[in-house]
RNA sequence: GGACCAUUAGCUCAGCUGGAUAGAGCGCUGCCCUCCGAAGGCAGAGGCCAGAGGUUCGAAUCCUCUAUGGUCCGCCA
């Protein structure tokens, strides 16, 4: 159930009636009519802008429309009052039975809050896609967590979601890893090795070197590169991807599909994608203009194959083939997205790091061209995270050895904290991650605050069970026993949940879920605190089992919504804080 | 030179795709624990929504320009 959608439908019905009665002229569009929670609770439970939106096209005053609509709405049992206010808002108050319905829905409908927004459409969310050169570091985590929560959100909103990781195993960096693993392999055979420029000395490669030794023995020792490179490349990539998978798992991320860039080479798939663009007359032989601003010293004009991305809003056309005939990095990316389109996805989302900002337009251009404009691509950027520790910024440096991995992060603050904190902020604004603050166990820490709300409810449930209160049919409780104003406020907040899901999913913004959970948790805590002063608001009412059941039903419903929301964010809904 | 993103309370950030008197946390101020739910609670102060124009019933939100900050900008991967 979605209360806001229900009431909006009611408003539209009433407007339609007014049209047939001749109060409103024919042919009015109701698309702009909204039903929203009011900014100020004293205005009522819901507000509609119908009168203001329709006044102009209907050629009448907002007040007149509002009055007529109010009279109509009052005919529905759910509407207790409908008052015109401000510039023409219609403020609605809802019957207490409506809130009881929300509580029951949250308790009995496992899909409370899910949506048919996605209508089963296939959507592909690509995220992380870090080079397979080693374990993930903190720089990757924001995009990883964001992409994962977004995927869950879209799933919850009714999309058929595929979580995907693009393995950049086609470029030269893989050779570097392969050579580095080879050095560690020699080391495993007791040789002295030195890591020169162009190799990675990372300790995480030691295990890979030993594993290679276990696999091939001494077959590659003191052999020229052409003997072992191809094989070690595969071996090293697999080993690195195993590390990546472990890191993802420790963040609670599990991909549906890993797509190998390498699989595009030598299989005709790049050629196929480029041919598709050629057939659309979007590939031509030409010369790029020199870059503006600081001119590279060695820049020289050169003729090459270019993609006409300017036709689709890009600033420059982009090269797909280098002067030496090899593909640019862009070419396999085109082929990869061609593959996504070919797999029948209705929509695509790419999550990039902030360092790929300049890449967005050409990627959108490519997808628009390849799909004939039928498949939308939304690119979300994960902005940088500044790390703070002991009051000052913590700069990462590979050389200085101050390199924080995903494992370090998870070890220090835990998966739940890392996920929630990063998901509270919009993805495209930079933010500061303070190690000291996020591990604090207090109200000031939003992760703790939300989890604590959930745990508190479970604490009440345990106490109620100890007191022998029957909790087997909370949905059947007489909710009129928990219908005071602060209690209704909590139910009203729950009623927003389906709306939050839709809005968040429509804009691909999971942070809205986190913000909402904070607000909902706040309502739970607030109600709890009121019990300190007003014993009639305590959840366990001595000698009044029906009232206790109703109040428990209310907060239990809230905890169910919290756990749904935390589920989307990938944060554990703790039942107990320790 | 250009692109993208940001700019909201002293600080860190929200603001539900254009709605009413712009919100939260921290910090600040003032109250509140002999007892039952204080890892606290309640209340208050604090804003020219970077600036200037524009669009309309109505703008923090949309458009243009300007300023500041961030991320980038060759056939790199």
PDB file of N, CA and C in Angstrom, chain A residues 212-289:
ATOM      1  N   UNK A 212      51.553 -19.384  -7.725  1.00  0.00           N
ATOM      2  CA  UNK A 212      52.000 -19.709  -9.083  1.00  0.00           C
ATOM      3  C   UNK A 212      53.050 -20.814  -9.040  1.00  0.00           C
ATOM      4  N   UNK A 213      53.904 -20.737  -8.040  1.00  0.00           N
ATOM      5  CA  UNK A 213      54.928 -21.776  -7.878  1.00  0.00           C
ATOM      6  C   UNK A 213      54.265 -23.142  -7.644  1.00  0.00           C
ATOM      7  N   UNK A 214      53.269 -23.119  -6.777  1.00  0.00           N
ATOM      8  CA  UNK A 214      52.564 -24.379  -6.503  1.00  0.00           C
ATOM      9  C   UNK A 214      51.943 -24.951  -7.763  1.00  0.00           C
ATOM     10  N   UNK A 215      51.514 -24.062  -8.626  1.00  0.00           N
ATOM     11  CA  UNK A 215      50.783 -24.513  -9.809  1.00  0.00           C
ATOM     12  C   UNK A 215      51.720 -25.026 -10.906  1.00  0.00           C
ATOM     13  N   UNK A 216      52.794 -24.258 -11.199  1.00  0.00           N
ATOM     14  CA  UNK A 216      53.628 -24.617 -12.361  1.00  0.00           C
ATOM     15  C   UNK A 216      55.021 -25.093 -11.976  1.00  0.00           C
ATOM     16  N   UNK A 217      55.308 -25.165 -10.681  1.00  0.00           N
ATOM     17  CA  UNK A 217      56.636 -25.592 -10.261  1.00  0.00           C
ATOM     18  C   UNK A 217      57.695 -24.631 -10.755  1.00  0.00           C
ATOM     19  N   UNK A 218      58.773 -25.162 -11.341  1.00  0.00           N
ATOM     20  CA  UNK A 218      59.838 -24.267 -11.783  1.00  0.00           C
ATOM     21  C   UNK A 218      59.822 -24.057 -13.302  1.00  0.00           C
ATOM     22  N   UNK A 219      58.702 -24.370 -13.917  1.00  0.00           N
ATOM     23  CA  UNK A 219      58.613 -24.321 -15.379  1.00  0.00           C
ATOM     24  C   UNK A 219      58.951 -22.965 -15.968  1.00  0.00           C
ATOM     25  N   UNK A 220      58.655 -21.889 -15.226  1.00  0.00           N
ATOM     26  CA  UNK A 220      58.870 -20.552 -15.799  1.00  0.00           C
ATOM     27  C   UNK A 220      60.144 -19.889 -15.281  1.00  0.00           C
ATOM     28  N   UNK A 221      60.873 -20.576 -14.415  1.00  0.00           N
ATOM     29  CA  UNK A 221      62.064 -19.958 -13.846  1.00  0.00           C
ATOM     30  C   UNK A 221      63.097 -19.725 -14.938  1.00  0.00           C
ATOM     31  N   UNK A 222      63.594 -18.484 -14.967  1.00  0.00           N
ATOM     32  CA  UNK A 222      64.623 -18.090 -15.933  1.00  0.00           C
ATOM     33  C   UNK A 222      64.216 -18.334 -17.381  1.00  0.00           C
ATOM     34  N   UNK A 223      62.923 -18.187 -17.636  1.00  0.00           N
ATOM     35  CA  UNK A 223      62.427 -18.300 -19.009  1.00  0.00           C
ATOM     36  C   UNK A 223      62.132 -16.910 -19.559  1.00  0.00           C
ATOM     37  N   UNK A 224      62.237 -16.723 -20.857  1.00  0.00           N
ATOM     38  CA  UNK A 224      61.893 -15.423 -21.438  1.00  0.00           C
ATOM     39  C   UNK A 224      60.391 -15.159 -21.317  1.00  0.00           C
ATOM     40  N   UNK A 225      60.078 -13.873 -21.402  1.00  0.00           N
ATOM     41  CA  UNK A 225      58.711 -13.445 -21.167  1.00  0.00           C
ATOM     42  C   UNK A 225      57.693 -14.117 -22.076  1.00  0.00           C
ATOM     43  N   UNK A 226      58.074 -14.324 -23.326  1.00  0.00           N
ATOM     44  CA  UNK A 226      57.073 -14.849 -24.264  1.00  0.00           C
ATOM     45  C   UNK A 226      56.668 -16.276 -23.909  1.00  0.00           C
ATOM     46  N   UNK A 227      57.446 -16.897 -23.052  1.00  0.00           N
ATOM     47  CA  UNK A 227      57.062 -18.239 -22.608  1.00  0.00           C
ATOM     48  C   UNK A 227      55.949 -18.171 -21.567  1.00  0.00           C
ATOM     49  N   UNK A 228      56.084 -17.226 -20.636  1.00  0.00           N
ATOM     50  CA  UNK A 228      55.168 -17.247 -19.481  1.00  0.00           C
ATOM     51  C   UNK A 228      54.147 -16.121 -19.397  1.00  0.00           C
ATOM     52  N   UNK A 229      54.390 -15.007 -20.117  1.00  0.00           N
ATOM     53  CA  UNK A 229      53.572 -13.827 -19.877  1.00  0.00           C
ATOM     54  C   UNK A 229      52.074 -14.071 -20.062  1.00  0.00           C
ATOM     55  N   UNK A 230      51.717 -14.703 -21.170  1.00  0.00           N
ATOM     56  CA  UNK A 230      50.285 -14.884 -21.458  1.00  0.00           C
ATOM     57  C   UNK A 230      49.614 -15.672 -20.334  1.00  0.00           C
ATOM     58  N   UNK A 231      50.283 -16.732 -19.911  1.00  0.00           N
ATOM     59  CA  UNK A 231      49.715 -17.591 -18.875  1.00  0.00           C
ATOM     60  C   UNK A 231      49.652 -16.863 -17.534  1.00  0.00           C
ATOM     61  N   UNK A 232      50.735 -16.148 -17.200  1.00  0.00           N
ATOM     62  CA  UNK A 232      50.788 -15.471 -15.903  1.00  0.00           C
ATOM     63  C   UNK A 232      49.779 -14.316 -15.854  1.00  0.00           C
ATOM     64  N   UNK A 233      49.547 -13.723 -17.001  1.00  0.00           N
ATOM     65  CA  UNK A 233      48.513 -12.678 -17.053  1.00  0.00           C
ATOM     66  C   UNK A 233      47.183 -13.210 -16.539  1.00  0.00           C
ATOM     67  N   UNK A 234      46.795 -14.336 -17.088  1.00  0.00           N
ATOM     68  CA  UNK A 234      45.522 -14.940 -16.693  1.00  0.00           C
ATOM     69  C   UNK A 234      45.548 -15.295 -15.213  1.00  0.00           C
ATOM     70  N   UNK A 235      46.658 -15.902 -14.817  1.00  0.00           N
ATOM     71  CA  UNK A 235      46.803 -16.328 -13.438  1.00  0.00           C
ATOM     72  C   UNK A 235      46.725 -15.136 -12.485  1.00  0.00           C
ATOM     73  N   UNK A 236      47.456 -14.080 -12.853  1.00  0.00           N
ATOM     74  CA  UNK A 236      47.509 -12.897 -11.983  1.00  0.00           C
ATOM     75  C   UNK A 236      46.150 -12.209 -11.908  1.00  0.00           C
ATOM     76  N   UNK A 237      45.496 -12.093 -13.054  1.00  0.00           N
ATOM     77  CA  UNK A 237      44.182 -11.457 -13.063  1.00  0.00           C
ATOM     78  C   UNK A 237      43.214 -12.213 -12.166  1.00  0.00           C
ATOM     79  N   UNK A 238      43.232 -13.526 -12.311  1.00  0.00           N
ATOM     80  CA  UNK A 238      42.340 -14.342 -11.478  1.00  0.00           C
ATOM     81  C   UNK A 238      42.647 -14.138  -9.998  1.00  0.00           C
ATOM     82  N   UNK A 239      43.948 -14.115  -9.687  1.00  0.00           N
ATOM     83  CA  UNK A 239      44.338 -13.958  -8.285  1.00  0.00           C
ATOM     84  C   UNK A 239      43.888 -12.607  -7.752  1.00  0.00           C
ATOM     85  N   UNK A 240      44.054 -11.566  -8.558  1.00  0.00           N
ATOM     86  CA  UNK A 240      43.666 -10.226  -8.109  1.00  0.00           C
ATOM     87  C   UNK A 240      42.145 -10.124  -7.969  1.00  0.00           C
ATOM     88  N   UNK A 241      41.441 -10.746  -8.896  1.00  0.00           N
ATOM     89  CA  UNK A 241      39.988 -10.698  -8.815  1.00  0.00           C
ATOM     90  C   UNK A 241      39.480 -11.470  -7.601  1.00  0.00           C
ATOM     91  N   UNK A 242      40.233 -12.493  -7.198  1.00  0.00           N
ATOM     92  CA  UNK A 242      39.861 -13.185  -5.962  1.00  0.00           C
ATOM     93  C   UNK A 242      39.959 -12.226  -4.778  1.00  0.00           C
ATOM     94  N   UNK A 243      41.017 -11.412  -4.790  1.00  0.00           N
ATOM     95  CA  UNK A 243      41.163 -10.427  -3.715  1.00  0.00           C
ATOM     96  C   UNK A 243      40.022  -9.425  -3.749  1.00  0.00           C
ATOM     97  N   UNK A 244      39.711  -8.967  -4.956  1.00  0.00           N
ATOM     98  CA  UNK A 244      38.635  -7.988  -5.112  1.00  0.00           C
ATOM     99  C   UNK A 244      37.319  -8.569  -4.602  1.00  0.00           C
ATOM    100  N   UNK A 245      37.070  -9.808  -4.966  1.00  0.00           N
ATOM    101  CA  UNK A 245      35.824 -10.445  -4.527  1.00  0.00           C
ATOM    102  C   UNK A 245      35.759 -10.549  -3.007  1.00  0.00           C
ATOM    103  N   UNK A 246      36.889 -10.838  -2.397  1.00  0.00           N
ATOM    104  CA  UNK A 246      36.926 -10.891  -0.932  1.00  0.00           C
ATOM    105  C   UNK A 246      36.619  -9.524  -0.328  1.00  0.00           C
ATOM    106  N   UNK A 247      37.230  -8.503  -0.930  1.00  0.00           N
ATOM    107  CA  UNK A 247      36.998  -7.144  -0.425  1.00  0.00           C
ATOM    108  C   UNK A 247      35.537  -6.762  -0.570  1.00  0.00           C
ATOM    109  N   UNK A 248      34.975  -7.072  -1.713  1.00  0.00           N
ATOM    110  CA  UNK A 248      33.570  -6.769  -1.936  1.00  0.00           C
ATOM    111  C   UNK A 248      32.706  -7.493  -0.917  1.00  0.00           C
ATOM    112  N   UNK A 249      33.045  -8.752  -0.680  1.00  0.00           N
ATOM    113  CA  UNK A 249      32.267  -9.549   0.271  1.00  0.00           C
ATOM    114  C   UNK A 249      32.323  -8.933   1.660  1.00  0.00           C
ATOM    115  N   UNK A 250      33.487  -8.402   2.024  1.00  0.00           N
ATOM    116  CA  UNK A 250      33.596  -7.823   3.366  1.00  0.00           C
ATOM    117  C   UNK A 250      32.799  -6.534   3.476  1.00  0.00           C
ATOM    118  N   UNK A 251      32.458  -5.954   2.343  1.00  0.00           N
ATOM    119  CA  UNK A 251      31.573  -4.791   2.355  1.00  0.00           C
ATOM    120  C   UNK A 251      30.115  -5.210   2.162  1.00  0.00           C
ATOM    121  N   UNK A 252      29.909  -6.516   2.040  1.00  0.00           N
ATOM    122  CA  UNK A 252      28.552  -7.014   1.850  1.00  0.00           C
ATOM    123  C   UNK A 252      28.073  -6.933   0.415  1.00  0.00           C
ATOM    124  N   UNK A 253      29.008  -6.955  -0.511  1.00  0.00           N
ATOM    125  CA  UNK A 253      28.644  -6.807  -1.920  1.00  0.00           C
ATOM    126  C   UNK A 253      28.882  -8.108  -2.684  1.00  0.00           C
ATOM    127  N   UNK A 254      27.862  -8.486  -3.424  1.00  0.00           N
ATOM    128  CA  UNK A 254      27.987  -9.673  -4.252  1.00  0.00           C
ATOM    129  C   UNK A 254      27.479  -9.328  -5.651  1.00  0.00           C
ATOM    130  N   UNK A 255      28.351  -9.455  -6.622  1.00  0.00           N
ATOM    131  CA  UNK A 255      27.986  -9.110  -7.997  1.00  0.00           C
ATOM    132  C   UNK A 255      27.223 -10.265  -8.663  1.00  0.00           C
ATOM    133  N   UNK A 256      26.371  -9.899  -9.602  1.00  0.00           N
ATOM    134  CA  UNK A 256      25.708 -10.930 -10.399  1.00  0.00           C
ATOM    135  C   UNK A 256      26.584 -11.343 -11.576  1.00  0.00           C
ATOM    136  N   UNK A 257      27.385 -10.411 -12.033  1.00  0.00           N
ATOM    137  CA  UNK A 257      28.129 -10.686 -13.251  1.00  0.00           C
ATOM    138  C   UNK A 257      29.443  -9.921 -13.278  1.00  0.00           C
ATOM    139  N   UNK A 258      30.499 -10.634 -13.654  1.00  0.00           N
ATOM    140  CA  UNK A 258      31.781  -9.988 -13.900  1.00  0.00           C
ATOM    141  C   UNK A 258      32.026 -10.045 -15.396  1.00  0.00           C
ATOM    142  N   UNK A 259      32.208  -8.907 -15.992  1.00  0.00           N
ATOM    143  CA  UNK A 259      32.369  -8.856 -17.437  1.00  0.00           C
ATOM    144  C   UNK A 259      33.814  -8.531 -17.772  1.00  0.00           C
ATOM    145  N   UNK A 260      34.441  -9.388 -18.537  1.00  0.00           N
ATOM    146  CA  UNK A 260      35.852  -9.226 -18.849  1.00  0.00           C
ATOM    147  C   UNK A 260      36.065  -8.388 -20.103  1.00  0.00           C
ATOM    148  N   UNK A 261      36.854  -7.323 -19.936  1.00  0.00           N
ATOM    149  CA  UNK A 261      37.200  -6.499 -21.097  1.00  0.00           C
ATOM    150  C   UNK A 261      37.946  -7.346 -22.135  1.00  0.00           C
ATOM    151  N   UNK A 262      38.776  -8.227 -21.627  1.00  0.00           N
ATOM    152  CA  UNK A 262      39.605  -9.036 -22.526  1.00  0.00           C
ATOM    153  C   UNK A 262      38.753  -9.855 -23.488  1.00  0.00           C
ATOM    154  N   UNK A 263      37.574 -10.252 -22.996  1.00  0.00           N
ATOM    155  CA  UNK A 263      36.727 -11.099 -23.829  1.00  0.00           C
ATOM    156  C   UNK A 263      36.237 -10.362 -25.071  1.00  0.00           C
ATOM    157  N   UNK A 264      36.482  -9.055 -25.101  1.00  0.00           N
ATOM    158  CA  UNK A 264      36.042  -8.282 -26.264  1.00  0.00           C
ATOM    159  C   UNK A 264      37.078  -8.292 -27.370  1.00  0.00           C
ATOM    160  N   UNK A 265      38.338  -8.593 -26.967  1.00  0.00           N
ATOM    161  CA  UNK A 265      39.436  -8.567 -27.942  1.00  0.00           C
ATOM    162  C   UNK A 265      39.542  -9.906 -28.669  1.00  0.00           C
ATOM    163  N   UNK A 266      39.887  -9.805 -29.952  1.00  0.00           N
ATOM    164  CA  UNK A 266      40.148 -11.020 -30.716  1.00  0.00           C
ATOM    165  C   UNK A 266      38.916 -11.871 -30.942  1.00  0.00           C
ATOM    166  N   UNK A 267      37.755 -11.323 -30.597  1.00  0.00           N
ATOM    167  CA  UNK A 267      36.530 -12.093 -30.794  1.00  0.00           C
ATOM    168  C   UNK A 267      35.597 -11.377 -31.766  1.00  0.00           C
ATOM    169  N   UNK A 268      36.093 -10.257 -32.273  1.00  0.00           N
ATOM    170  CA  UNK A 268      35.290  -9.512 -33.240  1.00  0.00           C
ATOM    171  C   UNK A 268      34.225  -8.647 -32.619  1.00  0.00           C
ATOM    172  N   UNK A 269      34.184  -8.601 -31.284  1.00  0.00           N
ATOM    173  CA  UNK A 269      33.071  -7.888 -30.660  1.00  0.00           C
ATOM    174  C   UNK A 269      33.269  -6.374 -30.692  1.00  0.00           C
ATOM    175  N   UNK A 270      34.530  -5.948 -30.584  1.00  0.00           N
ATOM    176  CA  UNK A 270      34.786  -4.510 -30.721  1.00  0.00           C
ATOM    177  C   UNK A 270      34.466  -4.084 -32.153  1.00  0.00           C
ATOM    178  N   UNK A 271      34.959  -4.885 -33.084  1.00  0.00           N
ATOM    179  CA  UNK A 271      34.731  -4.577 -34.495  1.00  0.00           C
ATOM    180  C   UNK A 271      33.235  -4.499 -34.796  1.00  0.00           C
ATOM    181  N   UNK A 272      32.503  -5.379 -34.164  1.00  0.00           N
ATOM    182  CA  UNK A 272      31.057  -5.427 -34.374  1.00  0.00           C
ATOM    183  C   UNK A 272      30.392  -4.137 -33.893  1.00  0.00           C
ATOM    184  N   UNK A 273      30.809  -3.689 -32.708  1.00  0.00           N
ATOM    185  CA  UNK A 273      30.216  -2.470 -32.148  1.00  0.00           C
ATOM    186  C   UNK A 273      30.578  -1.260 -33.003  1.00  0.00           C
ATOM    187  N   UNK A 274      31.848  -1.200 -33.400  1.00  0.00           N
ATOM    188  CA  UNK A 274      32.279  -0.074 -34.232  1.00  0.00           C
ATOM    189  C   UNK A 274      31.552  -0.107 -35.575  1.00  0.00           C
ATOM    190  N   UNK A 275      31.354  -1.322 -36.092  1.00  0.00           N
ATOM    191  CA  UNK A 275      30.646  -1.454 -37.367  1.00  0.00           C
ATOM    192  C   UNK A 275      29.219  -0.945 -37.244  1.00  0.00           C
ATOM    193  N   UNK A 276      28.636  -1.189 -36.101  1.00  0.00           N
ATOM    194  CA  UNK A 276      27.277  -0.696 -35.882  1.00  0.00           C
ATOM    195  C   UNK A 276      27.243   0.830 -35.975  1.00  0.00           C
ATOM    196  N   UNK A 277      28.239   1.454 -35.352  1.00  0.00           N
ATOM    197  CA  UNK A 277      28.297   2.922 -35.411  1.00  0.00           C
ATOM    198  C   UNK A 277      28.611   3.394 -36.824  1.00  0.00           C
ATOM    199  N   UNK A 278      29.480   2.640 -37.495  1.00  0.00           N
ATOM    200  CA  UNK A 278      29.815   2.994 -38.884  1.00  0.00           C
ATOM    201  C   UNK A 278      28.569   2.963 -39.756  1.00  0.00           C
ATOM    202  N   UNK A 279      27.758   1.940 -39.540  1.00  0.00           N
ATOM    203  CA  UNK A 279      26.550   1.793 -40.358  1.00  0.00           C
ATOM    204  C   UNK A 279      25.592   2.953 -40.097  1.00  0.00           C
ATOM    205  N   UNK A 280      25.740   3.582 -38.953  1.00  0.00           N
ATOM    206  CA  UNK A 280      24.899   4.741 -38.650  1.00  0.00           C
ATOM    207  C   UNK A 280      25.600   6.039 -39.038  1.00  0.00           C
ATOM    208  N   UNK A 281      26.747   5.875 -39.727  1.00  0.00           N
ATOM    209  CA  UNK A 281      27.484   7.034 -40.218  1.00  0.00           C
ATOM    210  C   UNK A 281      28.014   7.897 -39.083  1.00  0.00           C
ATOM    211  N   UNK A 282      28.432   7.249 -38.017  1.00  0.00           N
ATOM    212  CA  UNK A 282      28.894   7.997 -36.855  1.00  0.00           C
ATOM    213  C   UNK A 282      30.390   7.823 -36.601  1.00  0.00           C
ATOM    214  N   UNK A 283      31.051   7.104 -37.500  1.00  0.00           N
ATOM    215  CA  UNK A 283      32.504   6.942 -37.396  1.00  0.00           C
ATOM    216  C   UNK A 283      33.123   7.533 -38.655  1.00  0.00           C
ATOM    217  N   UNK A 284      34.117   8.378 -38.462  1.00  0.00           N
ATOM    218  CA  UNK A 284      34.773   8.968 -39.644  1.00  0.00           C
ATOM    219  C   UNK A 284      36.270   9.120 -39.405  1.00  0.00           C
ATOM    220  N   UNK A 285      36.979   9.311 -40.496  1.00  0.00           N
ATOM    221  CA  UNK A 285      38.430   9.455 -40.463  1.00  0.00           C
ATOM    222  C   UNK A 285      38.736  10.931 -40.396  1.00  0.00           C
ATOM    223  N   UNK A 286      39.347  11.377 -39.313  1.00  0.00           N
ATOM    224  CA  UNK A 286      39.567  12.813 -39.189  1.00  0.00           C
ATOM    225  C   UNK A 286      40.652  13.142 -38.182  1.00  0.00           C
ATOM    226  N   UNK A 287      40.776  14.418 -37.893  1.00  0.00           N
ATOM    227  CA  UNK A 287      41.820  14.899 -36.993  1.00  0.00           C
ATOM    228  C   UNK A 287      41.174  15.659 -35.836  1.00  0.00           C
ATOM    229  N   UNK A 288      41.614  15.365 -34.631  1.00  0.00           N
ATOM    230  CA  UNK A 288      41.104  16.089 -33.470  1.00  0.00           C
ATOM    231  C   UNK A 288      41.790  17.440 -33.354  1.00  0.00           C
ATOM    232  N   UNK A 289      41.023  18.393 -32.819  1.00  0.00           N
ATOM    233  CA  UNK A 289      41.623  19.697 -32.549  1.00  0.00           C
ATOM    234  C   UNK A 289      42.570  19.550 -31.360  1.00  0.00           C
TER     235      UNK A 289
END
